[in-house]
């Protein structure tokens, strides 16, 4: 192991706190400061920069993609064309960040998300750093997949993916490493003593975004309420994406709650900076993404808190949740099955408690943040050896 302190520049695509940004935050807070000095580049001031600065992590705020930051999966070609107007600004940002990276002797650039990765393509010829791309999403169906794939072979030294499901997008690639996300198991822990029996609560946690399946959750909530009228439902999270097509979803979900006559049963908490006290109040966490989930941090967070999950199959959920042991798996988009699974768990408190214990044990074995960070440190060391 080398004695030197290595400078690491992490680049975030997002500025708020979704799964990928939480992963970045957890990793940089946990990396061994005796061996790695971390700097983070974020595109604008937001919850991520706030949390990084509160943790004492040097944080640089620069809108490195200019107008390009608003581009996303729902953007039109016209918007892409308009974003080209920012190219001179992007060129300036590339030169400025490359200069700073060289002044700081940055040894590794660790880029999270496509925009950060594409920015690192511009930095690559100008810096003396090894490059890691941390791929948090499925990209094969995205419009720039071919370009991404070509660049991913040429530019980064390594790709990190959080699950076998995402790794399958890169079959037989030798530079792909699977490192599952972990959580801080002391912070994410069951409440003690276990909360007293009272009214039962089922929660859905995550960004308010169409593919997360809030409408399916509400349909299931209506069915469950007909059988068990005392169950409360929590929708935890808010609209956090400012890319095209993400605004207005919260209102649509609120209207659906009213339309289904669920206003007294369903509560919106808004965005919660600290999710642990909420998890500790829940009996079941529901995850019902309509699209395959690349990882799904909320699954692991719930399990670490000893809360069983009912999760939609697809993507990494089958790697994370053991059906019948740490939760129940249901087909995506099927509200009837989802309601049945919730009812099965709520009707049998001893099974629920047993599953909660297994969920916690599984999180301890497979999703420990310290292990994730140890493996990332090992990658840094291997690149710098
Ligand atoms: N989250 C949060 N506050 C909220 C709702 C969600 O901090 O009000 C966090 C949640 O704890 C999790 C992340 O947002 O760490 C969501 O990550 P996940 O990987 O499940 O989904 P993503 O939104 O990244 O697709
Ligand atoms: C992305 C994925 C999510 C994953 C997170 C952290 O936001 O959509 O599934 O948990 O990144 O890797």
Short mmCIF file of C-alpha atoms and ligand atoms in Angstrom, two decimals:
data_model
loop_
_atom_site.label_atom_id
_atom_site.label_comp_id
_atom_site.label_asym_id
_atom_site.label_seq_id
_atom_site.Cartn_x
_atom_site.Cartn_y
_atom_site.Cartn_z
CA UNK A 1 0.00 0.00 0.00
CA UNK A 2 1.45 3.41 -0.94
CA UNK A 3 2.09 6.05 1.72
CA UNK A 4 1.15 9.03 -0.41
CA UNK A 5 -2.09 10.96 -0.18
CA UNK A 6 -3.84 10.84 -3.54
CA UNK A 7 -6.10 13.59 -4.78
CA UNK A 8 -9.40 12.36 -6.13
CA UNK A 9 -11.85 14.48 -8.09
CA UNK A 10 -15.41 13.17 -8.02
CA UNK A 11 -17.81 14.72 -10.53
CA UNK A 12 -21.56 14.60 -10.00
CA UNK A 13 -24.18 14.87 -12.69
CA UNK A 14 -26.94 15.71 -10.20
CA UNK A 15 -27.10 18.56 -7.71
CA UNK A 16 -29.87 17.26 -5.43
CA UNK A 17 -29.98 14.06 -3.37
CA UNK A 18 -31.20 11.10 -5.42
CA UNK A 19 -29.65 7.65 -5.23
CA UNK A 20 -26.51 8.35 -7.27
CA UNK A 21 -25.74 11.54 -5.33
CA UNK A 22 -26.31 9.75 -2.00
CA UNK A 23 -23.84 7.11 -3.12
CA UNK A 24 -21.27 9.78 -3.99
CA UNK A 25 -21.84 11.55 -0.66
CA UNK A 26 -21.53 8.35 1.38
CA UNK A 27 -18.41 7.27 -0.47
CA UNK A 28 -16.55 10.57 -0.18
CA UNK A 29 -17.44 10.87 3.51
CA UNK A 30 -16.12 7.39 4.20
CA UNK A 31 -12.94 7.24 2.07
CA UNK A 32 -9.81 7.01 4.20
CA UNK A 33 -8.67 10.63 4.54
CA UNK A 34 -5.13 9.52 5.34
CA UNK A 35 -4.85 8.07 1.84
CA UNK A 36 -7.28 10.09 -0.27
CA UNK A 37 -8.04 13.79 -0.42
CA UNK A 38 -11.38 14.24 -2.18
CA UNK A 39 -12.73 17.24 -4.10
CA UNK A 40 -16.18 17.20 -5.64
CA UNK A 41 -17.45 19.07 -8.69
CA UNK A 42 -21.23 19.65 -8.72
CA UNK A 43 -23.19 21.48 -11.43
CA UNK A 44 -25.01 23.92 -9.17
CA UNK A 45 -25.74 24.69 -5.54
CA UNK A 46 -28.29 22.28 -4.13
CA UNK A 47 -28.76 19.64 -1.44
CA UNK A 48 -25.65 17.72 -2.52
CA UNK A 49 -23.31 20.73 -2.26
CA UNK A 50 -24.89 21.64 1.07
CA UNK A 51 -24.33 18.14 2.47
CA UNK A 52 -20.77 17.96 1.11
CA UNK A 53 -19.82 21.28 2.63
CA UNK A 54 -21.41 20.31 5.95
CA UNK A 55 -19.15 17.24 5.87
CA UNK A 56 -16.10 19.42 5.23
CA UNK A 57 -15.51 18.10 1.69
CA UNK A 58 -14.03 20.72 -0.69
CA UNK A 59 -16.80 21.34 -3.19
CA UNK A 60 -16.52 23.19 -6.44
CA UNK A 61 -19.73 24.48 -8.00
CA UNK A 62 -19.64 25.05 -11.76
CA UNK A 63 -22.37 24.63 -14.34
CA UNK A 64 -19.95 22.63 -16.44
CA UNK A 65 -22.48 21.67 -19.12
CA UNK A 66 -24.16 25.09 -19.40
CA UNK A 67 -27.66 24.63 -20.83
CA UNK A 68 -26.87 20.96 -21.33
CA UNK A 69 -27.69 20.28 -17.67
CA UNK A 70 -31.39 20.44 -18.41
CA UNK A 71 -31.19 17.72 -21.02
CA UNK A 72 -32.59 14.37 -20.03
CA UNK A 73 -34.42 11.31 -21.25
CA UNK A 74 -37.52 13.35 -22.24
CA UNK A 75 -35.71 16.15 -24.10
CA UNK A 76 -36.44 16.76 -27.77
CA UNK A 77 -33.81 16.95 -30.49
CA UNK A 78 -34.57 20.67 -30.69
CA UNK A 79 -33.50 21.08 -27.05
CA UNK A 80 -30.30 19.17 -27.78
CA UNK A 81 -29.65 21.48 -30.72
CA UNK A 82 -30.24 24.55 -28.54
CA UNK A 83 -27.85 23.23 -25.92
CA UNK A 84 -25.09 23.32 -28.53
CA UNK A 85 -25.08 27.09 -28.00
CA UNK A 86 -23.36 26.36 -24.69
CA UNK A 87 -20.40 24.63 -26.33
CA UNK A 88 -18.01 27.60 -26.03
CA UNK A 89 -18.91 27.83 -22.33
CA UNK A 90 -18.36 24.07 -21.91
CA UNK A 91 -14.96 24.37 -23.62
CA UNK A 92 -14.03 27.11 -21.14
CA UNK A 93 -15.16 24.93 -18.22
CA UNK A 94 -13.12 21.99 -19.49
CA UNK A 95 -9.96 24.09 -19.68
CA UNK A 96 -10.59 25.70 -16.27
CA UNK A 97 -11.33 22.42 -14.47
CA UNK A 98 -8.41 20.65 -16.17
CA UNK A 99 -6.08 23.43 -15.02
CA UNK A 100 -7.32 23.13 -11.44
CA UNK A 101 -7.10 19.35 -11.54
CA UNK A 102 -3.47 19.57 -12.64
CA UNK A 103 -2.67 22.21 -10.01
CA UNK A 104 -4.16 19.94 -7.36
CA UNK A 105 -2.34 16.91 -8.81
CA UNK A 106 -5.59 15.01 -9.19
CA UNK A 107 -4.70 11.34 -9.64
CA UNK A 108 -8.19 9.90 -10.23
CA UNK A 109 -11.30 11.41 -11.75
CA UNK A 110 -14.37 9.49 -10.63
CA UNK A 111 -17.40 10.52 -12.70
CA UNK A 112 -20.99 9.70 -11.70
CA UNK A 113 -23.69 9.83 -14.39
CA UNK A 114 -23.61 10.50 -18.12
CA UNK A 115 -23.05 14.26 -18.01
CA UNK A 116 -20.11 13.94 -15.64
CA UNK A 117 -18.74 11.13 -17.79
CA UNK A 118 -19.05 13.09 -21.03
CA UNK A 119 -17.36 16.03 -19.31
CA UNK A 120 -14.49 13.73 -18.33
CA UNK A 121 -14.07 12.91 -22.03
CA UNK A 122 -13.15 16.57 -22.54
CA UNK A 123 -10.83 16.56 -19.51
CA UNK A 124 -9.03 13.33 -20.43
CA UNK A 125 -6.44 14.70 -22.89
CA UNK A 126 -5.68 17.69 -20.63
CA UNK A 127 -5.11 15.99 -17.27
CA UNK A 128 -2.69 13.50 -15.78
CA UNK A 129 -5.35 11.42 -14.05
CA UNK A 130 -6.82 7.95 -14.31
CA UNK A 131 -10.54 7.96 -15.04
CA UNK A 132 -13.36 5.92 -13.52
CA UNK A 133 -16.96 6.02 -14.75
CA UNK A 134 -19.52 5.06 -12.15
CA UNK A 135 -22.56 3.95 -14.13
CA UNK A 136 -25.74 4.16 -12.03
CA UNK A 137 -28.33 3.61 -14.76
CA UNK A 138 -29.39 1.36 -17.59
CA UNK A 139 -28.25 3.10 -20.74
CA UNK A 140 -28.74 0.57 -23.53
CA UNK A 141 -32.16 2.00 -24.44
CA UNK A 142 -31.03 5.63 -24.28
CA UNK A 143 -30.51 7.51 -27.52
CA UNK A 144 -26.77 8.02 -27.07
CA UNK A 145 -25.99 4.42 -26.16
CA UNK A 146 -23.74 3.78 -29.16
CA UNK A 147 -21.68 6.90 -28.58
CA UNK A 148 -21.56 6.14 -24.87
CA UNK A 149 -20.44 2.60 -25.53
CA UNK A 150 -17.68 3.70 -27.90
CA UNK A 151 -16.39 6.33 -25.48
CA UNK A 152 -16.68 3.92 -22.54
CA UNK A 153 -14.21 1.64 -24.31
CA UNK A 154 -11.78 4.44 -25.08
CA UNK A 155 -11.78 6.90 -22.21
CA UNK A 156 -12.17 5.45 -18.71
CA UNK A 157 -9.69 3.03 -17.19
CA UNK A 158 -12.54 1.36 -15.31
CA UNK A 159 -16.31 1.31 -15.06
CA UNK A 160 -18.04 0.67 -11.74
CA UNK A 161 -21.62 -0.64 -11.83
CA UNK A 162 -23.83 -1.32 -8.79
CA UNK A 163 -25.39 -4.61 -9.87
CA UNK A 164 -25.13 -7.66 -12.13
CA UNK A 165 -28.19 -6.28 -13.92
CA UNK A 166 -26.31 -3.15 -15.04
CA UNK A 167 -23.16 -5.20 -15.73
CA UNK A 168 -25.15 -7.21 -18.27
CA UNK A 169 -25.22 -4.10 -20.47
CA UNK A 170 -21.47 -4.59 -20.87
CA UNK A 171 -21.10 -8.28 -21.63
CA UNK A 172 -17.49 -9.55 -21.62
CA UNK A 173 -16.05 -6.10 -20.96
CA UNK A 174 -12.90 -6.53 -18.96
CA UNK A 175 -12.86 -3.08 -17.39
CA UNK A 176 -16.24 -3.37 -15.62
CA UNK A 177 -16.33 -3.94 -11.85
CA UNK A 178 -19.50 -4.71 -9.91
CA UNK A 179 -19.53 -2.95 -6.56
CA UNK A 180 -22.98 -2.97 -4.90
CA UNK A 181 -23.98 0.17 -3.05
CA UNK A 182 -23.89 -0.03 0.70
CA UNK A 183 -25.35 2.01 3.52
CA UNK A 184 -24.03 3.07 6.89
CA UNK A 185 -25.31 0.21 9.02
CA UNK A 186 -25.04 2.18 12.25
CA UNK A 187 -27.11 5.04 10.90
CA UNK A 188 -29.59 2.79 9.09
CA UNK A 189 -30.62 0.50 11.91
CA UNK A 190 -33.86 -0.80 13.40
CA UNK A 191 -35.32 1.46 16.08
CA UNK A 192 -34.75 0.14 19.53
CA UNK A 193 -36.96 -0.78 21.19
CA UNK A 194 -38.95 -1.86 18.16
CA UNK A 195 -41.87 0.50 17.72
CA UNK A 196 -44.97 -0.41 19.69
CA UNK A 197 -47.95 -1.83 17.84
CA UNK A 198 -50.29 0.88 16.65
CA UNK A 199 -51.69 1.90 13.34
CA UNK A 200 -49.82 0.30 10.48
CA UNK A 201 -47.82 2.31 7.95
CA UNK A 202 -46.75 1.48 4.46
CA UNK A 203 -44.32 3.82 2.72
CA UNK A 204 -43.07 4.52 -0.73
CA UNK A 205 -39.78 6.40 -0.78
CA UNK A 206 -38.09 8.08 -3.71
CA UNK A 207 -38.11 10.88 -6.22
CA UNK A 208 -41.53 11.85 -7.52
CA UNK A 209 -40.94 10.78 -11.09
CA UNK A 210 -43.27 8.94 -13.48
CA UNK A 211 -41.21 5.72 -13.77
CA UNK A 212 -41.21 5.15 -10.01
CA UNK A 213 -44.81 3.90 -10.16
CA UNK A 214 -46.71 6.14 -7.71
CA UNK A 215 -49.98 5.51 -9.53
CA UNK A 216 -49.62 1.75 -9.05
CA UNK A 217 -48.88 2.39 -5.37
CA UNK A 218 -52.11 4.39 -5.02
CA UNK A 219 -54.15 1.76 -6.81
CA UNK A 220 -52.77 -0.86 -4.41
CA UNK A 221 -53.34 1.49 -1.45
CA UNK A 222 -57.02 1.73 -2.37
CA UNK A 223 -57.35 -2.05 -2.45
CA UNK A 224 -55.54 -2.48 0.88
CA UNK A 225 -57.70 0.24 2.50
CA UNK A 226 -60.86 -1.61 1.55
CA UNK A 227 -59.68 -4.63 3.59
CA UNK A 228 -57.68 -2.89 6.35
CA UNK A 229 -59.09 0.63 6.73
CA UNK A 230 -56.65 1.69 9.47
CA UNK A 231 -53.48 1.44 7.32
CA UNK A 232 -51.68 4.73 6.62
CA UNK A 233 -49.71 5.29 3.43
CA UNK A 234 -46.73 7.63 3.19
CA UNK A 235 -45.33 9.07 0.01
CA UNK A 236 -41.84 10.20 0.91
CA UNK A 237 -39.85 12.34 -1.51
CA UNK A 238 -40.36 15.13 -3.97
CA UNK A 239 -39.65 16.23 -7.50
CA UNK A 240 -35.88 16.59 -7.45
CA UNK A 241 -34.98 16.49 -11.11
CA UNK A 242 -34.91 19.72 -13.08
CA UNK A 243 -34.34 18.06 -16.44
CA UNK A 244 -37.07 18.38 -19.06
CA UNK A 245 -40.42 16.65 -18.38
CA UNK A 246 -40.06 16.20 -14.63
CA UNK A 247 -42.21 19.05 -13.35
CA UNK A 248 -45.87 18.74 -12.44
CA UNK A 249 -45.80 15.08 -11.45
CA UNK A 250 -46.43 15.79 -7.78
CA UNK A 251 -49.68 17.58 -8.63
CA UNK A 252 -50.75 14.66 -10.79
CA UNK A 253 -50.13 12.25 -7.88
CA UNK A 254 -52.03 14.54 -5.48
CA UNK A 255 -54.99 14.65 -7.86
CA UNK A 256 -54.96 10.86 -8.06
CA UNK A 257 -55.06 10.60 -4.26
CA UNK A 258 -58.16 12.79 -4.18
CA UNK A 259 -59.77 10.97 -7.12
CA UNK A 260 -59.41 7.65 -5.33
CA UNK A 261 -60.86 9.11 -2.12
CA UNK A 262 -57.61 8.42 -0.25
CA UNK A 263 -56.93 11.91 1.11
CA UNK A 264 -57.29 10.82 4.74
CA UNK A 265 -55.13 7.70 4.27
CA UNK A 266 -52.25 8.92 2.09
CA UNK A 267 -49.78 11.50 3.40
CA UNK A 268 -47.08 13.35 1.52
CA UNK A 269 -43.99 14.11 3.58
CA UNK A 270 -42.13 16.05 0.87
CA UNK A 271 -38.37 15.59 0.62
CA UNK A 272 -36.82 14.26 3.86
CA UNK A 273 -33.17 14.98 4.46
CA UNK A 274 -33.03 12.25 7.10
CA UNK A 275 -34.90 9.19 6.02
CA UNK A 276 -34.02 6.97 8.99
CA UNK A 277 -36.69 8.17 11.49
CA UNK A 278 -39.30 7.67 8.77
CA UNK A 279 -38.09 4.17 7.93
CA UNK A 280 -38.20 3.27 11.60
CA UNK A 281 -41.90 4.16 11.70
CA UNK A 282 -42.83 1.99 8.72
CA UNK A 283 -44.04 -1.61 8.72
CA UNK A 284 -43.53 -2.19 5.01
CA UNK A 285 -41.67 -0.30 2.28
CA UNK A 286 -43.03 -0.52 -1.22
CA UNK A 287 -40.88 -0.19 -4.29
CA UNK A 288 -42.87 -0.38 -7.50
CA UNK A 289 -40.78 1.08 -10.32
CA UNK A 290 -42.35 0.52 -13.71
CA UNK A 291 -38.94 0.22 -15.33
CA UNK A 292 -36.17 -2.13 -14.20
CA UNK A 293 -34.26 -0.59 -11.30
CA UNK A 294 -30.47 -0.39 -11.79
CA UNK A 295 -29.98 -0.78 -8.04
CA UNK A 296 -32.53 0.85 -5.72
CA UNK A 297 -30.87 2.24 -2.62
CA UNK A 298 -34.19 2.54 -0.82
CA UNK A 299 -34.48 -1.24 -0.79
CA UNK A 300 -31.21 -1.58 1.07
CA UNK A 301 -31.95 1.35 3.39
CA UNK A 302 -35.26 -0.23 4.38
CA UNK A 303 -33.70 -3.65 4.86
CA UNK A 304 -30.92 -2.21 7.01
CA UNK A 305 -33.63 -0.65 9.23
CA UNK A 306 -35.27 -4.06 9.52
CA UNK A 307 -38.25 -3.15 7.34
CA UNK A 308 -39.41 -5.78 4.83
CA UNK A 309 -39.95 -4.57 1.29
CA UNK A 310 -42.47 -5.40 -1.36
CA UNK A 311 -40.61 -4.77 -4.59
CA UNK A 312 -41.33 -4.93 -8.29
CA UNK A 313 -39.22 -7.49 -10.10
CA UNK A 314 -36.80 -6.23 -12.69
CA UNK A 315 -33.25 -4.97 -12.79
CA UNK A 316 -31.39 -5.38 -9.55
CA UNK A 317 -34.35 -5.92 -7.21
CA UNK A 318 -34.02 -9.69 -7.53
CA UNK A 319 -30.35 -9.44 -6.53
CA UNK A 320 -31.24 -7.40 -3.46
CA UNK A 321 -34.51 -8.75 -2.09
CA UNK A 322 -34.78 -12.46 -1.31
CA UNK A 323 -38.37 -13.31 -2.14
CA UNK A 324 -40.14 -14.67 0.94
CA UNK A 325 -37.14 -13.95 3.17
CA UNK A 326 -36.37 -10.22 3.24
CA UNK A 327 -39.51 -9.18 1.40
CA UNK A 328 -41.84 -10.13 -1.40
CA UNK A 329 -41.36 -9.66 -5.14
CA UNK A 330 -44.27 -8.79 -7.42
CA UNK A 331 -44.61 -8.17 -11.15
CA UNK A 332 -44.01 -4.52 -12.15
CA UNK A 333 -47.15 -2.49 -12.78
CA UNK A 334 -49.46 -5.06 -11.14
CA UNK A 335 -51.41 -3.22 -8.43
CA UNK A 336 -53.48 -6.27 -7.53
CA UNK A 337 -50.43 -8.42 -6.73
CA UNK A 338 -48.86 -5.50 -4.92
CA UNK A 339 -51.95 -5.08 -2.72
CA UNK A 340 -52.05 -8.83 -2.02
CA UNK A 341 -48.39 -8.83 -1.01
CA UNK A 342 -48.89 -5.85 1.33
CA UNK A 343 -51.93 -7.55 2.89
CA UNK A 344 -50.05 -10.84 3.30
CA UNK A 345 -47.37 -9.08 5.31
CA UNK A 346 -49.67 -6.86 7.37
CA UNK A 347 -51.94 -9.73 8.34
CA UNK A 348 -49.13 -11.76 9.82
CA UNK A 349 -47.12 -9.71 12.34
CA UNK A 350 -44.83 -12.61 13.27
CA UNK A 351 -43.87 -13.22 9.64
CA UNK A 352 -43.37 -9.47 9.24
CA UNK A 353 -41.02 -9.35 12.23
CA UNK A 354 -39.12 -12.44 11.05
CA UNK A 355 -38.68 -10.93 7.56
CA UNK A 356 -37.49 -7.67 9.13
CA UNK A 357 -34.77 -9.59 11.01
CA UNK A 358 -33.69 -11.43 7.83
CA UNK A 359 -33.66 -8.16 5.90
CA UNK A 360 -31.34 -6.58 8.45
CA UNK A 361 -29.06 -9.63 8.47
CA UNK A 362 -28.89 -9.61 4.68
CA UNK A 363 -28.04 -5.90 4.60
CA UNK A 364 -25.26 -6.52 7.14
CA UNK A 365 -23.77 -9.25 4.95
CA UNK A 366 -24.11 -7.73 1.51
CA UNK A 367 -24.70 -3.97 1.67
CA UNK A 368 -22.23 -2.50 4.13
CA UNK A 369 -20.95 0.92 3.07
CA UNK A 370 -17.53 0.13 4.57
CA UNK A 371 -17.13 -2.83 2.24
CA UNK A 372 -18.22 -0.76 -0.78
CA UNK A 373 -15.68 1.93 0.09
CA UNK A 374 -12.94 -0.63 0.79
CA UNK A 375 -13.41 -1.99 -2.72
CA UNK A 376 -13.36 1.49 -4.27
CA UNK A 377 -10.15 2.31 -2.36
CA UNK A 378 -8.67 -0.90 -3.66
CA UNK A 379 -9.53 0.15 -7.23
CA UNK A 380 -7.94 3.56 -6.74
CA UNK A 381 -4.79 1.93 -5.33
CA UNK A 382 -4.65 -0.58 -8.18
CA UNK A 383 -4.93 2.19 -10.79
CA UNK A 384 -2.24 4.23 -9.08
CA UNK A 385 0.17 1.41 -8.31
N1 LIG B 1 -34.40 10.04 -0.49
C1 LIG B 1 -34.20 11.04 0.45
N2 LIG B 1 -35.26 11.78 0.84
C2 LIG B 1 -36.50 11.61 0.35
C3 LIG B 1 -36.71 10.59 -0.60
C4 LIG B 1 -35.63 9.82 -1.00
O1 LIG B 1 -33.08 11.25 0.93
O2 LIG B 1 -37.40 12.32 0.75
C5 LIG B 1 -33.25 9.22 -0.87
C6 LIG B 1 -33.39 7.79 -0.44
O3 LIG B 1 -33.11 7.67 0.92
C7 LIG B 1 -32.40 7.10 -1.37
C8 LIG B 1 -32.46 7.95 -2.61
O4 LIG B 1 -33.14 9.16 -2.27
O5 LIG B 1 -31.11 7.13 -0.82
C9 LIG B 1 -33.16 7.28 -3.76
O6 LIG B 1 -32.30 6.33 -4.28
P1 LIG B 1 -32.72 5.10 -5.17
O7 LIG B 1 -31.46 4.47 -5.59
O8 LIG B 1 -33.67 4.24 -4.44
O9 LIG B 1 -33.50 5.72 -6.40
P2 LIG B 1 -33.15 6.86 -7.47
O10 LIG B 1 -34.01 8.02 -7.09
O11 LIG B 1 -31.72 7.15 -7.40
O12 LIG B 1 -33.54 6.26 -8.78
C1 LIG B 2 -29.54 5.63 -9.92
C2 LIG B 2 -30.45 4.43 -10.12
C3 LIG B 2 -30.79 3.73 -8.82
C4 LIG B 2 -29.53 3.48 -8.00
C5 LIG B 2 -28.78 4.78 -7.81
C6 LIG B 2 -27.48 4.58 -7.05
O1 LIG B 2 -30.23 6.73 -9.45
O2 LIG B 2 -31.65 4.80 -10.78
O3 LIG B 2 -31.41 2.49 -9.07
O4 LIG B 2 -29.85 2.93 -6.77
O5 LIG B 2 -28.46 5.35 -9.05
O6 LIG B 2 -26.57 3.70 -7.70
#
